[in-house]
Coordinates of C-alpha atoms in Angstrom, one line a residue:
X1 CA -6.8 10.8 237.9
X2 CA -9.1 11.1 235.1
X3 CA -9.1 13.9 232.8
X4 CA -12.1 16.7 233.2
X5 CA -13.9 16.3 230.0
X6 CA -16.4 19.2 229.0
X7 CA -20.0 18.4 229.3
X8 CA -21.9 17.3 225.8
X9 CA -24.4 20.5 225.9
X10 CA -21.8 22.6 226.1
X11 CA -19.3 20.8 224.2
X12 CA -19.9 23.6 221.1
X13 CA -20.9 26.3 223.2
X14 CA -18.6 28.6 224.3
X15 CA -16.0 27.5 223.8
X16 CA -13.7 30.6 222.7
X17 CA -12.7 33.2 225.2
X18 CA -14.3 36.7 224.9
X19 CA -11.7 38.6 226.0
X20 CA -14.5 42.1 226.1
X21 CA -16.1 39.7 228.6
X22 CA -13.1 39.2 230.8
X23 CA -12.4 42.8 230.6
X24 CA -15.5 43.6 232.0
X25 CA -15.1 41.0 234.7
X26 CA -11.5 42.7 235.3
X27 CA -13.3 45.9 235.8
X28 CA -15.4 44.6 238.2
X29 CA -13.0 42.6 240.3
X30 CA -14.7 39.6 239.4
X31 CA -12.3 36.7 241.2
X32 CA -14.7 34.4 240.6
X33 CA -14.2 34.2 236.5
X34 CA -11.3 32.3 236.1
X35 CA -13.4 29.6 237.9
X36 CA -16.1 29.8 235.6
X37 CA -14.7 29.4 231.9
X38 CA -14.6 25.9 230.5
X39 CA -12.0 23.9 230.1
X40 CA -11.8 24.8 226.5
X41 CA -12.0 28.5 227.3
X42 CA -9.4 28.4 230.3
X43 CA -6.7 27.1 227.4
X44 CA -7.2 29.9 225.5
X45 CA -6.6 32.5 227.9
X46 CA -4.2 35.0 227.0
X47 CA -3.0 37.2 230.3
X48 CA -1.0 39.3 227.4
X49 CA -3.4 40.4 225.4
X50 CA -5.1 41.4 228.4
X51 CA -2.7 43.3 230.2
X52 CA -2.1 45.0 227.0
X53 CA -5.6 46.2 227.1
X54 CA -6.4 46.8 230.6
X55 CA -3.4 49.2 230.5
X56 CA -5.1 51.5 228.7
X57 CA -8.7 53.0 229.5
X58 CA -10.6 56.0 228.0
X59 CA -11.3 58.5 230.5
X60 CA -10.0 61.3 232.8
X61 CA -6.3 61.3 233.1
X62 CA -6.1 60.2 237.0
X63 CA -7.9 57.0 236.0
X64 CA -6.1 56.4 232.9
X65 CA -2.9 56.9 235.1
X66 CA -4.4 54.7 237.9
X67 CA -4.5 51.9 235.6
X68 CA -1.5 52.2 233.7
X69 CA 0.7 52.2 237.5
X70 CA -1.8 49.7 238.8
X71 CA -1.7 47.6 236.1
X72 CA 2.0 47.5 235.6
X73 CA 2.8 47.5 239.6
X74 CA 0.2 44.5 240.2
X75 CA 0.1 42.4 237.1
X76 CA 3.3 43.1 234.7
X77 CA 6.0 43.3 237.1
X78 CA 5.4 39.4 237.8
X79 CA 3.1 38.3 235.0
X80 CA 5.5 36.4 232.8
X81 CA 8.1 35.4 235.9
X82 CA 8.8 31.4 235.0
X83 CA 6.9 29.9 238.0
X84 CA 3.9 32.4 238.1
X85 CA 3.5 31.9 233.7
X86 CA 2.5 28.4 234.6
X87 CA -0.6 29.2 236.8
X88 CA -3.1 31.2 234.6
X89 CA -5.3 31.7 237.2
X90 CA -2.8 33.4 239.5
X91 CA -2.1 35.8 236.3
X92 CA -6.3 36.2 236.4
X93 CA -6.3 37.0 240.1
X94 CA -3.0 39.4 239.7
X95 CA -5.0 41.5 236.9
X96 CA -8.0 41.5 239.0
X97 CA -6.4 42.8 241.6
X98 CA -5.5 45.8 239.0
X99 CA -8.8 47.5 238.7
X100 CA -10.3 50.1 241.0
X101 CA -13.4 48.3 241.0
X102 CA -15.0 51.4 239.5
X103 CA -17.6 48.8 237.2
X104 CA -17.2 48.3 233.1
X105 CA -14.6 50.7 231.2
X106 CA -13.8 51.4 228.0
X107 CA -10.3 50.1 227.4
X108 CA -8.7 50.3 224.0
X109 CA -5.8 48.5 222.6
X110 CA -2.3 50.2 222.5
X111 CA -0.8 49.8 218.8
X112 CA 3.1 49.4 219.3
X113 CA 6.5 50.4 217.3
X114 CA 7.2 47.7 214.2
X115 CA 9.2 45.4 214.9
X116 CA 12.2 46.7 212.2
X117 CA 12.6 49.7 214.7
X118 CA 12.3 48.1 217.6
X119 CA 14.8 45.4 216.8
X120 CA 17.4 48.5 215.4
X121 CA 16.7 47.4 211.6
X122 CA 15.5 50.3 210.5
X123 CA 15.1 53.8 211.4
X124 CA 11.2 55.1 211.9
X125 CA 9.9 58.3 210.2
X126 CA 8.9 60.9 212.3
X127 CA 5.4 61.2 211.3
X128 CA 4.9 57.2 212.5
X129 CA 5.9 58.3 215.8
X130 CA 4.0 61.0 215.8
X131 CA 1.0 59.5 215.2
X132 CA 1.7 56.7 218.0
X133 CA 2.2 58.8 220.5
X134 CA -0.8 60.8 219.3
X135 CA -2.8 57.8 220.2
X136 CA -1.0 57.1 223.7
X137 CA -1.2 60.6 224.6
X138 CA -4.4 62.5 222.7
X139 CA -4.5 65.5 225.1
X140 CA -1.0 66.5 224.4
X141 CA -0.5 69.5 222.2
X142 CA 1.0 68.8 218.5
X143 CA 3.9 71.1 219.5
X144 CA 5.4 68.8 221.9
X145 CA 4.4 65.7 220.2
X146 CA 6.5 67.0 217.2
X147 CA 9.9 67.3 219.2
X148 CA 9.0 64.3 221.1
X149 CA 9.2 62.3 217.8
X150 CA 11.9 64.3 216.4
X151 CA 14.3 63.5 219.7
X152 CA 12.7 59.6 219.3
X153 CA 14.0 59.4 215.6
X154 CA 17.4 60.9 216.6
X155 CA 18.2 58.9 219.6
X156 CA 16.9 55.6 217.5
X157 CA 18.9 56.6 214.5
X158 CA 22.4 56.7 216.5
X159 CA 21.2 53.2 217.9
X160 CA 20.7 52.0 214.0
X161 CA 23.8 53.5 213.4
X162 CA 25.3 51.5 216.6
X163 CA 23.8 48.6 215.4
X164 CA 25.3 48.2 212.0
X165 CA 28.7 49.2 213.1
X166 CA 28.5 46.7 215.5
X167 CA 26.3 43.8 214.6
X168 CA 27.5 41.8 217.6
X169 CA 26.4 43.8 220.1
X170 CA 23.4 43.1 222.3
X171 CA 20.8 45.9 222.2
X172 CA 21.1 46.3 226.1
X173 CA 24.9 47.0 225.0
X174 CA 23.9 49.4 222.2
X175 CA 21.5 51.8 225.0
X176 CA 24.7 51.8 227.2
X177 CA 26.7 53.1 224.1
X178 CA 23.9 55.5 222.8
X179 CA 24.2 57.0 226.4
X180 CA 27.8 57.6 226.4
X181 CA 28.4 58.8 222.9
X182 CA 27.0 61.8 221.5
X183 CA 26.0 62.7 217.6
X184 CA 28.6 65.2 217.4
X185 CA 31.2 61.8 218.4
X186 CA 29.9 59.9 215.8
X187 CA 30.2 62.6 213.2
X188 CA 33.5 63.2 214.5
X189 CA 34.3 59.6 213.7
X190 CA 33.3 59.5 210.5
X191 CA 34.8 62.4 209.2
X192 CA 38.4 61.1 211.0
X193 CA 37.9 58.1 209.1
X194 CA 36.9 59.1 206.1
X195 CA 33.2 58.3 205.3

């Protein structure tokens, strides 16, 4: 079977993928998309970046928590699965089947936690984490953002501290042992062996 070869007018046209347009076409359930990228454009879909973004839309809090669930229960749960990762167009038609339908919304991008903390490398500041979750949650009153991002820094600092007592440990392995061991242990530890 031959090889589908792009057409010589629009051989330099078009040929990278705007994801803004596919968002809008997510927005408005457009099934028919997929279909309609070239060749060039279909290998350069990125179902990621895209369900990173449609995750997260500017508006009133029911629709930015119909999209978060919807997007998670209908797209995420499955997107990366090893059979369904080699059909891009099933990952199109799973995030179409995300939106409400509801016509073209503002989505924005969600910044995420570097890559030291999240690996247990390093331990964040609290004013980093403040500011992310500012930008996840803006309505939320600086109060409880403040001990949200104090209790993030001192849960993720006993999970450094896990992680460089015990380097071979899996960081699945290191949540179970954050769960069972208090601050008070650890201290308790420390001063019993005499650091």
């Amino acid at each position: 079977m031959a090889k589908a070869t792009t057409p010589k007018d629009q051989k330099f046209d078009k040929q990278d993928f705007d994801m803004f347009e596919a968002l809008a076409a997510l927005d408005n359930k457009d099934y028919g998309y997929y279909d309609r990228l070239t060749v060039e454009q279909q290998k350069k879909f990125v179902p990621y970046m895209l369900l990173i973004w449609m995750s997260c839309v500017k508006g009133d809090t029911d629709l930015q928590n119909y999209y978060l669930q919807s997007v998670d229960f209908h797209a995420n749960k499955y997107m990366f699965n090893e059979y369904i990762g080699r059909h891009p167009k099933l990952q199109w038609l799973m995030l179409c089947s995300s939106s409400p339908g509801l016509g073209k919304k503002f989505h924005q991008y969600i910044s995420h936690i570097s890559t030291n903390v999240r690996n247990l490398k390093s331990v964040p500041k609290v004013n980093d984490i403040k500011d992310f979750y500012k930008k996840l949650y803006p309505n939320t009153d600086v109060d409880t953002l403040d001990e949200i991002s104090k209790l993030f820094v001192a849960v993720q600092k006993r999970k450094v501290y896990f992680a460089e007592k015990f380097p071979s440990l899996k960081i699945e392995d290191i949540e179970i042992l954050n769960d069972l061991v208090t601050q008070e242990d650890i201290d308790n530890y420390e001063t019993e062996s005499g650091n």
